[in-house]
Coordinates of C-alpha atoms in Angstrom, one line a residue:
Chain A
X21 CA 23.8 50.6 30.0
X22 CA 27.1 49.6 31.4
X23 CA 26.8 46.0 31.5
X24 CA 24.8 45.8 28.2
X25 CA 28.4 47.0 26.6
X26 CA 30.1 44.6 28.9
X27 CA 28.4 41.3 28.5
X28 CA 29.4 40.9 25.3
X29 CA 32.7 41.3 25.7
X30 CA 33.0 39.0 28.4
X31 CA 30.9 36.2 26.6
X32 CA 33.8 36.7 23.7
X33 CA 36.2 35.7 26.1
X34 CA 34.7 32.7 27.4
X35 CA 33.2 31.6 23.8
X36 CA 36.7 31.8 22.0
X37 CA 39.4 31.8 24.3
X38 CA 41.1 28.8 22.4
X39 CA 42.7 31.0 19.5
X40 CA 43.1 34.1 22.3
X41 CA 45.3 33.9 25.3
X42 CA 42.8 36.0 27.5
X43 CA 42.2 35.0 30.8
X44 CA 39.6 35.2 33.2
X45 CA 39.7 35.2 36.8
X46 CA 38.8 36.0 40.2
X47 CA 41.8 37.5 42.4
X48 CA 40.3 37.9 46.5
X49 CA 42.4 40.3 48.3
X50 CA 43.8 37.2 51.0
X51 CA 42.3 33.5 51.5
X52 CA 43.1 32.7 54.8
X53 CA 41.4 35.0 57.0
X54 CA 41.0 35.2 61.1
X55 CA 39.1 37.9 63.4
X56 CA 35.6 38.7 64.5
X57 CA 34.3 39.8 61.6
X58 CA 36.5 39.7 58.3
X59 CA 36.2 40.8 54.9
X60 CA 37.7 39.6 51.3
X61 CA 37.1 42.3 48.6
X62 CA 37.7 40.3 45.1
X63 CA 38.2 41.8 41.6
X64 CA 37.2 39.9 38.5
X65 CA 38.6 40.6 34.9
X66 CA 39.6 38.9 32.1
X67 CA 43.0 40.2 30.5
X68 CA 46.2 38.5 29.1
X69 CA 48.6 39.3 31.9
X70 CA 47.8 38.3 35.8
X71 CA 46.6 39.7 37.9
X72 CA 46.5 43.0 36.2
X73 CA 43.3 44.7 34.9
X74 CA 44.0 46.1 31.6
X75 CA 41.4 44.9 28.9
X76 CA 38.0 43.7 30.2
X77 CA 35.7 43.5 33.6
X78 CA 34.2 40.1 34.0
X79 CA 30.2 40.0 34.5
X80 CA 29.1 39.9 37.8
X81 CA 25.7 38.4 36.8
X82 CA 26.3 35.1 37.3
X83 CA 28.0 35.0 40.4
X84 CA 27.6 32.0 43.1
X85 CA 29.2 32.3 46.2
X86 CA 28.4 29.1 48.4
X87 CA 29.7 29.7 51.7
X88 CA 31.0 26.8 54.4
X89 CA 27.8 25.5 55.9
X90 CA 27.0 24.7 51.8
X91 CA 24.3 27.9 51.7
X92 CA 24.4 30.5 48.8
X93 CA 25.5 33.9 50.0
X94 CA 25.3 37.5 48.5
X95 CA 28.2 39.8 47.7
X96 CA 28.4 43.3 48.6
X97 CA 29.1 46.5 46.9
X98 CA 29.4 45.2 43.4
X99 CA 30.6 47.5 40.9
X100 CA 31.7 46.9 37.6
X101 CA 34.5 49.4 36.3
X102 CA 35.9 50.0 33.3
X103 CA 38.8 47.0 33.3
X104 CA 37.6 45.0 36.6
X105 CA 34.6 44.4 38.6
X106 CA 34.7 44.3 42.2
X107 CA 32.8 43.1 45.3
X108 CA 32.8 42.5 48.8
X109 CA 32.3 39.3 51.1
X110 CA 31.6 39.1 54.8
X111 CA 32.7 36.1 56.2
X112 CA 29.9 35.2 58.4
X113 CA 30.6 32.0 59.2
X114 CA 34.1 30.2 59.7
X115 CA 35.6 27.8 56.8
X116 CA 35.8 27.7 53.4
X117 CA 33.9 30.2 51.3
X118 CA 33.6 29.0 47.4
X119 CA 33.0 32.0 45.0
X120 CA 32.5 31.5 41.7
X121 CA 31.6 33.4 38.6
X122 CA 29.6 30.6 36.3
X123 CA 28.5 31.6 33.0
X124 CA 26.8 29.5 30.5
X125 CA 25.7 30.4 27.1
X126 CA 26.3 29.8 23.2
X127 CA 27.7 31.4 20.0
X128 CA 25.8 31.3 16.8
X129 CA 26.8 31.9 13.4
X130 CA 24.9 31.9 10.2
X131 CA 24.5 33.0 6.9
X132 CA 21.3 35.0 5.5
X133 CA 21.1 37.2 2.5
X134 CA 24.8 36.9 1.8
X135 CA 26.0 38.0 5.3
X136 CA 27.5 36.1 8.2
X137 CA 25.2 37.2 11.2
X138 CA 26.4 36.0 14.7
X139 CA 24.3 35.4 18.0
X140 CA 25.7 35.3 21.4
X141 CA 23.2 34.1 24.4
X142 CA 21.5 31.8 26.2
X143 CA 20.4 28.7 25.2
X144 CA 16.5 29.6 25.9
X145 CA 16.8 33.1 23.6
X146 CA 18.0 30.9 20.7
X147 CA 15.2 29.9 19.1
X148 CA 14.0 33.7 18.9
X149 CA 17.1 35.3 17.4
X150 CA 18.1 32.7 14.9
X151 CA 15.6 31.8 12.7
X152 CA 14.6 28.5 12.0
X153 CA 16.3 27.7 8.2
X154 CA 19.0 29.6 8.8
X155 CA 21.7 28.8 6.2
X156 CA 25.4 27.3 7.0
X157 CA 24.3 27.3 10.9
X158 CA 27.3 26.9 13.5
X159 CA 26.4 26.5 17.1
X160 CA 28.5 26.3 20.2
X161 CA 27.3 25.6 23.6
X162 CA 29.5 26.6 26.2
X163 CA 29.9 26.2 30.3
X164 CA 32.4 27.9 31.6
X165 CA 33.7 28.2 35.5
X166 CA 36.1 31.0 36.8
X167 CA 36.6 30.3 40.7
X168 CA 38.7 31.0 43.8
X169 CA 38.4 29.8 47.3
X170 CA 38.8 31.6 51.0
X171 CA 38.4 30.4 54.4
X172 CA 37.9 32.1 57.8
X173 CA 39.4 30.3 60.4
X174 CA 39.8 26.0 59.8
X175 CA 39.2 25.2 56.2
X176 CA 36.0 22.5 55.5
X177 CA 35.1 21.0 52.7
X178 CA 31.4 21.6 52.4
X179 CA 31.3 24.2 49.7
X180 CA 33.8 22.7 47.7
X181 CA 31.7 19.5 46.7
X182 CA 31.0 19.3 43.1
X183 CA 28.0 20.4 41.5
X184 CA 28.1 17.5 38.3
X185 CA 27.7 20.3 35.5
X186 CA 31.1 21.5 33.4
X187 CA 34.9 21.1 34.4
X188 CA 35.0 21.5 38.3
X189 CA 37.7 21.6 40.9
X190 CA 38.2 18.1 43.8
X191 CA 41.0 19.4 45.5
X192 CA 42.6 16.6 47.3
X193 CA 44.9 19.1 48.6
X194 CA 42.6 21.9 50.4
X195 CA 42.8 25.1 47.9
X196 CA 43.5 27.3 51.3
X197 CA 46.7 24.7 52.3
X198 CA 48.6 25.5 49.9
X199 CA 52.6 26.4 50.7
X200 CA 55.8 27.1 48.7
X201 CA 58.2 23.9 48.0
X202 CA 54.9 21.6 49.0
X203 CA 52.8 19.2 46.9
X204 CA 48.9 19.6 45.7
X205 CA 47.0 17.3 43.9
X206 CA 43.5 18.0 42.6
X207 CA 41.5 16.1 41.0
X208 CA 39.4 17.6 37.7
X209 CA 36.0 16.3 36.6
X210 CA 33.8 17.0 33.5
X211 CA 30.4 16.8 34.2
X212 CA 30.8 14.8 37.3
X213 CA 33.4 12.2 36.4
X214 CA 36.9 12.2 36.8
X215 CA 38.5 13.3 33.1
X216 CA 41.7 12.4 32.3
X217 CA 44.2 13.6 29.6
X218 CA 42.9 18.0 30.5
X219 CA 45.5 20.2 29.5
X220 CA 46.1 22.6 32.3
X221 CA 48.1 25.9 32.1
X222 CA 49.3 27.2 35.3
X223 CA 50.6 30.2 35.7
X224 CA 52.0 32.4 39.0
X225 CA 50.7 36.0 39.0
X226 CA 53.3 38.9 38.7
X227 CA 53.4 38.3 34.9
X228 CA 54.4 41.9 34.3
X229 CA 57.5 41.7 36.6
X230 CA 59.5 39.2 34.2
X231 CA 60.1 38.3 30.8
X232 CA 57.8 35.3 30.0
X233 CA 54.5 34.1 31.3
X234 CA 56.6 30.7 32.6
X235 CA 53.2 28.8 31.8
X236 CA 53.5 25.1 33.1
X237 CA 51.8 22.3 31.1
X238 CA 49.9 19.8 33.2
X239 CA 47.6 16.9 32.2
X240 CA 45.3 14.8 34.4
X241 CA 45.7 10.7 34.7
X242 CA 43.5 8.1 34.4
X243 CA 42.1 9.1 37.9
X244 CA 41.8 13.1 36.5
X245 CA 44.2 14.1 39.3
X246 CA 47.7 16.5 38.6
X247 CA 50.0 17.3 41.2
X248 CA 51.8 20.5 41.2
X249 CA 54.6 21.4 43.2
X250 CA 54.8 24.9 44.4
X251 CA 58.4 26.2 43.3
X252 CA 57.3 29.9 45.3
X253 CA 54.4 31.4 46.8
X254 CA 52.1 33.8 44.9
X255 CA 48.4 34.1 43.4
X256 CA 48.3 31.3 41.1
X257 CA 45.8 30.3 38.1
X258 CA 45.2 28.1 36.2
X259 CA 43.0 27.1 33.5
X260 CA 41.6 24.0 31.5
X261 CA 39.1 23.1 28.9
X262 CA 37.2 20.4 26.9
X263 CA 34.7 19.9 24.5
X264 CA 32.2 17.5 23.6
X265 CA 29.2 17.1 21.4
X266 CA 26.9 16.6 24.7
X267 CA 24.6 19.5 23.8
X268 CA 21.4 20.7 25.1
X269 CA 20.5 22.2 21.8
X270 CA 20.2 19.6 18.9
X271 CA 21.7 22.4 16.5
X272 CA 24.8 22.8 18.6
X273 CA 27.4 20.9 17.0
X274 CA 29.7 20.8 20.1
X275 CA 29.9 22.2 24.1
X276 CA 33.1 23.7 25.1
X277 CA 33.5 23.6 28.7
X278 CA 36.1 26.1 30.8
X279 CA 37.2 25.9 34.3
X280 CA 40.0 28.8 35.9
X281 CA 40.6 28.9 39.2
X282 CA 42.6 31.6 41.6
X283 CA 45.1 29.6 44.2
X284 CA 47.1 31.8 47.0
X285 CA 50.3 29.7 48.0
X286 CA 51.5 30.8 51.2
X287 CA 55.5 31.0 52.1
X288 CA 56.5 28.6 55.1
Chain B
X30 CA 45.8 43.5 81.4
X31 CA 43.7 41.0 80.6
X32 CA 42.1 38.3 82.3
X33 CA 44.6 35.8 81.3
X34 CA 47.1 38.2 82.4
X35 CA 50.5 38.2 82.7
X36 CA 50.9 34.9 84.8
X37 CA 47.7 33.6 84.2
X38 CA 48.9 31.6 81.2
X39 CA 51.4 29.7 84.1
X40 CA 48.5 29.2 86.4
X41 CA 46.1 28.1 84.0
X42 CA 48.6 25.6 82.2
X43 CA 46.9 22.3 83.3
X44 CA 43.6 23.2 81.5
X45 CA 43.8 20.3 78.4
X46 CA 42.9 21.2 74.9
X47 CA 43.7 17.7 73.5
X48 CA 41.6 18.8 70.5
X49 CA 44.4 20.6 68.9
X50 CA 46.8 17.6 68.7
X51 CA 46.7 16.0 65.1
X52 CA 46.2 12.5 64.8
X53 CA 50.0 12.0 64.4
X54 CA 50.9 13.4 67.9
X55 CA 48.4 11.3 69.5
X56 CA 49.6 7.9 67.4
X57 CA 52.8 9.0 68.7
X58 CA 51.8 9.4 72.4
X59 CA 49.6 5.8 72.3
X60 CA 52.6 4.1 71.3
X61 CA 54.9 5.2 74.3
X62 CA 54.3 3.1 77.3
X63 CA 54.4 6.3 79.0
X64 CA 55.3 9.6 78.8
X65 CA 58.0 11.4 80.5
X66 CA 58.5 10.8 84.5
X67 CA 57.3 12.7 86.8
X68 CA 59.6 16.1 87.4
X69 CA 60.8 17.1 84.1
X70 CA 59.8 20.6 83.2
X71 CA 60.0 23.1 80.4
X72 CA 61.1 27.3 80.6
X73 CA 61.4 29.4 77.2
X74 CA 63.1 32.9 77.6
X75 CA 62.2 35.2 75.0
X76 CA 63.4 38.7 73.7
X77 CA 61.9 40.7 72.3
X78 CA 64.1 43.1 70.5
X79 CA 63.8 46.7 71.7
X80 CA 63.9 48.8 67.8
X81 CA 64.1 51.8 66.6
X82 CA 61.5 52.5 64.2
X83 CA 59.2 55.4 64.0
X84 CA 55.9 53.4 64.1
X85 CA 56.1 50.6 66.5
X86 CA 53.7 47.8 68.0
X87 CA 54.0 44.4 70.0
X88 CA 54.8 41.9 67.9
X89 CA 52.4 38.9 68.0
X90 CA 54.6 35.9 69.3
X91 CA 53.6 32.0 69.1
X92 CA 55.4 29.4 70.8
X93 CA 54.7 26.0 70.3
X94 CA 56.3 22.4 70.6
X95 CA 56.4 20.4 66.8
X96 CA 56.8 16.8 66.6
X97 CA 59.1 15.5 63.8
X98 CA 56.2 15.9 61.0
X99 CA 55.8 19.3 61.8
X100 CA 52.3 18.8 63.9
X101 CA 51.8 20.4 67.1
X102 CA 52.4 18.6 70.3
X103 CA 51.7 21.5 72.0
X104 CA 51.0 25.1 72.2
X105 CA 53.2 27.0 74.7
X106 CA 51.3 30.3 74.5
X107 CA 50.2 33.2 72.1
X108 CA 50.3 36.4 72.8
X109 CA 48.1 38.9 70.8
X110 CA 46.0 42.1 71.3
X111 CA 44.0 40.7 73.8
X112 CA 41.8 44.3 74.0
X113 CA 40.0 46.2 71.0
X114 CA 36.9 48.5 70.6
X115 CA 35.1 45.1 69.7
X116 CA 34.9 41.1 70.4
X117 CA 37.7 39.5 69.3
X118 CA 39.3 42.2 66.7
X119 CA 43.1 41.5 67.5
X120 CA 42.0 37.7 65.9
X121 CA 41.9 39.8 62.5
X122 CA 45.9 39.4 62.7
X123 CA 46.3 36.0 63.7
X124 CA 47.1 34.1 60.5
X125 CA 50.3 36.9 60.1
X126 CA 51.9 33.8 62.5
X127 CA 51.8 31.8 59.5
X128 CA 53.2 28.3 60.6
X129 CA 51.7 28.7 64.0
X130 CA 47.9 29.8 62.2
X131 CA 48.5 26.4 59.5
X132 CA 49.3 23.9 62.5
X133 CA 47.3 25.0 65.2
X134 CA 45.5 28.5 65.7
X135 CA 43.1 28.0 62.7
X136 CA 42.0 25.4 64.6
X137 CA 41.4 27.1 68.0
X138 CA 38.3 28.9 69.5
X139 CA 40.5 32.1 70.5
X140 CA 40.8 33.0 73.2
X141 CA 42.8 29.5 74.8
X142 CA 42.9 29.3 78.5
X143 CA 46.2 28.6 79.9
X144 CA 47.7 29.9 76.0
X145 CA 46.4 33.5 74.9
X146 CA 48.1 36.1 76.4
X147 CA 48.8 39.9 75.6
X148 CA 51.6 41.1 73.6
X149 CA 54.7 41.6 76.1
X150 CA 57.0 45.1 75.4
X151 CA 60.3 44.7 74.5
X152 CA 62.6 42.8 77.2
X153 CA 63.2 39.1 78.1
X154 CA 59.7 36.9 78.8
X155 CA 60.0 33.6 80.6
X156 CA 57.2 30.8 80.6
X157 CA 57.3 27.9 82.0
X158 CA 55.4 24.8 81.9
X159 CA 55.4 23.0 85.3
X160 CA 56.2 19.0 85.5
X161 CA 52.5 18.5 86.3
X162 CA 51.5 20.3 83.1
X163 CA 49.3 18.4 80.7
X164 CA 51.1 19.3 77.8
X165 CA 54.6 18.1 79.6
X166 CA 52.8 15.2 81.2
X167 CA 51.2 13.6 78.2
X168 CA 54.3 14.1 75.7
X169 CA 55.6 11.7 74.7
X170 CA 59.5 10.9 75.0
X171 CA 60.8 11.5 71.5
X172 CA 62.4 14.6 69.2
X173 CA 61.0 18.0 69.5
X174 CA 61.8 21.4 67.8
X175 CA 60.3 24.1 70.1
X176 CA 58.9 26.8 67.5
X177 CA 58.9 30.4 68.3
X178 CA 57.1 33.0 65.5
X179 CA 56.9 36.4 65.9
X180 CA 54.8 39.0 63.2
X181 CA 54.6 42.8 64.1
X182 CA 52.6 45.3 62.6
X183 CA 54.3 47.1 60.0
X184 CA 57.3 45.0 60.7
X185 CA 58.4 41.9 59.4
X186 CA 57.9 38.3 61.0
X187 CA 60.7 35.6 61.8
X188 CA 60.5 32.0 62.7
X189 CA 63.1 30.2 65.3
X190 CA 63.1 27.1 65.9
X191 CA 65.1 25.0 69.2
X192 CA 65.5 21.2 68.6
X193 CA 65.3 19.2 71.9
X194 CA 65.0 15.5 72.8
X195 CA 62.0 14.9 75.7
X196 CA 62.4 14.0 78.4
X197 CA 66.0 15.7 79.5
X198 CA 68.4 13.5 81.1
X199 CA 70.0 16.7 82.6
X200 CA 69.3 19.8 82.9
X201 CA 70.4 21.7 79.4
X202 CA 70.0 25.0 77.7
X203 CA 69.6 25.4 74.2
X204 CA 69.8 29.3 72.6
X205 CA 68.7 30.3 69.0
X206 CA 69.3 33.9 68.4
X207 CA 66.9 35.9 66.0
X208 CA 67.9 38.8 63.8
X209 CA 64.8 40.8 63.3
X210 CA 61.6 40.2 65.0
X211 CA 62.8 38.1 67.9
X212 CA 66.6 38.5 70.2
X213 CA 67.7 35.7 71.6
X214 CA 65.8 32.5 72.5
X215 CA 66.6 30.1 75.1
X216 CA 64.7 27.1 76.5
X217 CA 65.9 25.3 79.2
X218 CA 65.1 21.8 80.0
X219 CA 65.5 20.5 83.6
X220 CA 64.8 16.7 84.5

């Protein structure tokens, strides 16, 4: 009953996080990770400030967590409170673990009798709630990524490789090498192909320890790549997103596309 | 004690495990004509500092020798808790030796013959890496910082690190002296 409250909320989010500052993310408990048998527990919200639960849980439905040999893996002991959800990860096998919350969906709005009626769903339950002449029809398609990355032991690249649909992550600079006063550059694609000119927002956690969020703007060349340089180490995120008229649905007028990613930078 | 007890590390130094040197270190080594005449060896004294705190364990300590881009040239030795109730659990700590765990020990297949050790009580430790070593033998001449790393539960974790040129012309002594985690360090270089 929970979740049926829940998914709404977190569709909002990812539908029309434009006009709102609410962010989404994934926030493991450490990324680089040693021993016979370790664990990362990770929560998952969406809320203004990082990494604080305070306004939402993010759905757990959709999560995809590829592990390092490039096979899909199950979380454990997934719970869904009333500002975060949580699970557990076992990391089996040694390198880089990609875990990923990947929702997909669209927004409807319409008129009938006088009234603005709204649908929120997937693309195949369209046709069933919105009726065919529906009047003043506004669709949105929208693909949206919320990530993080952990690895047991030597980081590998298997899990990371692109899957071609929405705004993913090529991190030139392995997303578990990360260290304070150093260099990363990553490389962003939309739907496969490097995209240049994406606005990214990156942000160190810790937001409620000081006056101002202390967002830095980014933007992707002609190649799609950014560098960042770490000024400290912390939980990072950042976010980006784009739209298009690319949609599945021919009464969509436009896909918006989201990618936000969790990044631990490690002191020296 | 463990099996790679408390000299085995000496004994067992001339065991290679050339697949922990970054390509750098081996450009590096390729491009002497050859590395350092015969005799020249290596001996690292370290203290750990005997403190007063209500909870205390071993530190974990690394040492390690880091070319001039930071790579490892070679690993001296790491000492960690060797023993558990189960396989490998004092590997859950490792990457709290956060420069030694991003250069090398990620890399590794724990334990390293001739490098894992236990975790040494307070007091001075010496180790040495004889002139016939394979990590003394193969290194080529050039600047070296020797890097020492200690992490202790519920404690904090320092780095030190002793800049040396390879191979010594005479013998010499260089000392670092820590402040929290690690006393004084010395490493002594003897053509």
């Amino acid at each position: 009953m929970l979740r049926v409250l829940i998914i709404p909320a977190v569709l909002a989010a990812l539908c029309c996080s434009s006009a709102e500052a609410h962010r989404i993310w994934l926030r493991p408990s450490q990324t680089v990770l040693s021993g016979a048998e370790p664990w990362v527990t990770v929560d998952a919200a969406v809320s203004n400030d990082l990494f604080y639960f305070n306004h939402f849980p993010l759905g757990l439905d959709n999560l995809v967590i590829t592990a390092p040999d490039g096979s899909k893996v199950e979380a454990q002991n997934q719970a869904v409170g009333k500002y975060r959800s949580v699970f557990d990860l076992p990391l089996e096998q040694t390198g880089t673990y990609r875990i990923a919350v990947v929702n997909q969906g669209l927004f409807a709005s319409w008129t009938e009798d006088g009234e603005r009626r709204r649908f929120r769903g997937s693309v195949d339950s369209f046709s069933e709630a919105v009726p065919a002449d529906a009047k003043n029809l506004q669709v949105t398609e929208s693909y949206g990524r919320v990530e993080t990355f952990v690895t047991n032991g030597q980081p590998n690249g298997t899990a990371l490789k692109p899957t071609g649909k929405g705004v993913e992550l090529v991190p030139l600079t392995h997303p578990n090498d990360l260290y304070a006063g150093e260099k990363a550059t990553f490389q962003l694609l939309v739907n496969g192909q490097p995209a240049e000119g994406l606005e990214i927002e990156l942000i160190r956690g810790e937001t409620r320890y000081r006056d101002a969020h202390d967002a830095q703007t980014l933007s992707t060349d002609n190649n799609g790549e950014f560098t960042v340089t770490w000024p400290e180490a912390g939980m990072y995120w950042f976010e980006t997103s784009v739209q298009d008229k690319d949609t599945q649905i021919e009464q969509a007028q436009q896909r918006r596309m989201s990618y936000a990613v969790t990044l631990e930078v490690l002191p020296q | 004690m463990s099996k790679y007890g408390w000299f085995g590390f000496l004994v067992c130094g001339a065991v290679w495990f050339g697949d922990i040197l970054h390509p750098a270190s081996i450009a590096v080594a390729t491009s002497s004509v050859h590395a350092a005449e015969p005799a020249a060896h290596l001996e690292a004294t370290v203290e750990i500092p005997r403190l007063n705190v209500s909870e205390y364990h071993r530190p974990y300590v690394a040492l390690w020798i880091a070319d001039q881009d930071r790579q490892v040239a070679a690993n001296i030795t790491v000492w960690y808790q060797l023993a558990g109730s189960r396989e490998g659990e004092g590997t859950k700590w490792l990457p709290d030796l956060r420069q030694w765990w991003r250069r090398s020990g990620r890399g590794l297949e724990m334990p390293v013959d001739g490098v894992s050790a236990a975790t040494r009580p307070p007091g001075e430790h010496t180790v040495k890496l004889a002139a016939d070593d394979k990590r003394l033998a193969e290194l080529a001449p050039g600047q070296y910082d020797l890097m020492i790393e200690a992490s202790r539960e519920v404690g904090g974790r320092e780095l030190l690190t002793i800049p040396f040129t390879w191979p010594p012309r005479k013998t010499q002594t260089h000392d670092v002296q820590g402040t929290t985690e690690l006393g004084k360090v010395s490493l002594t270089l003897t053509p």
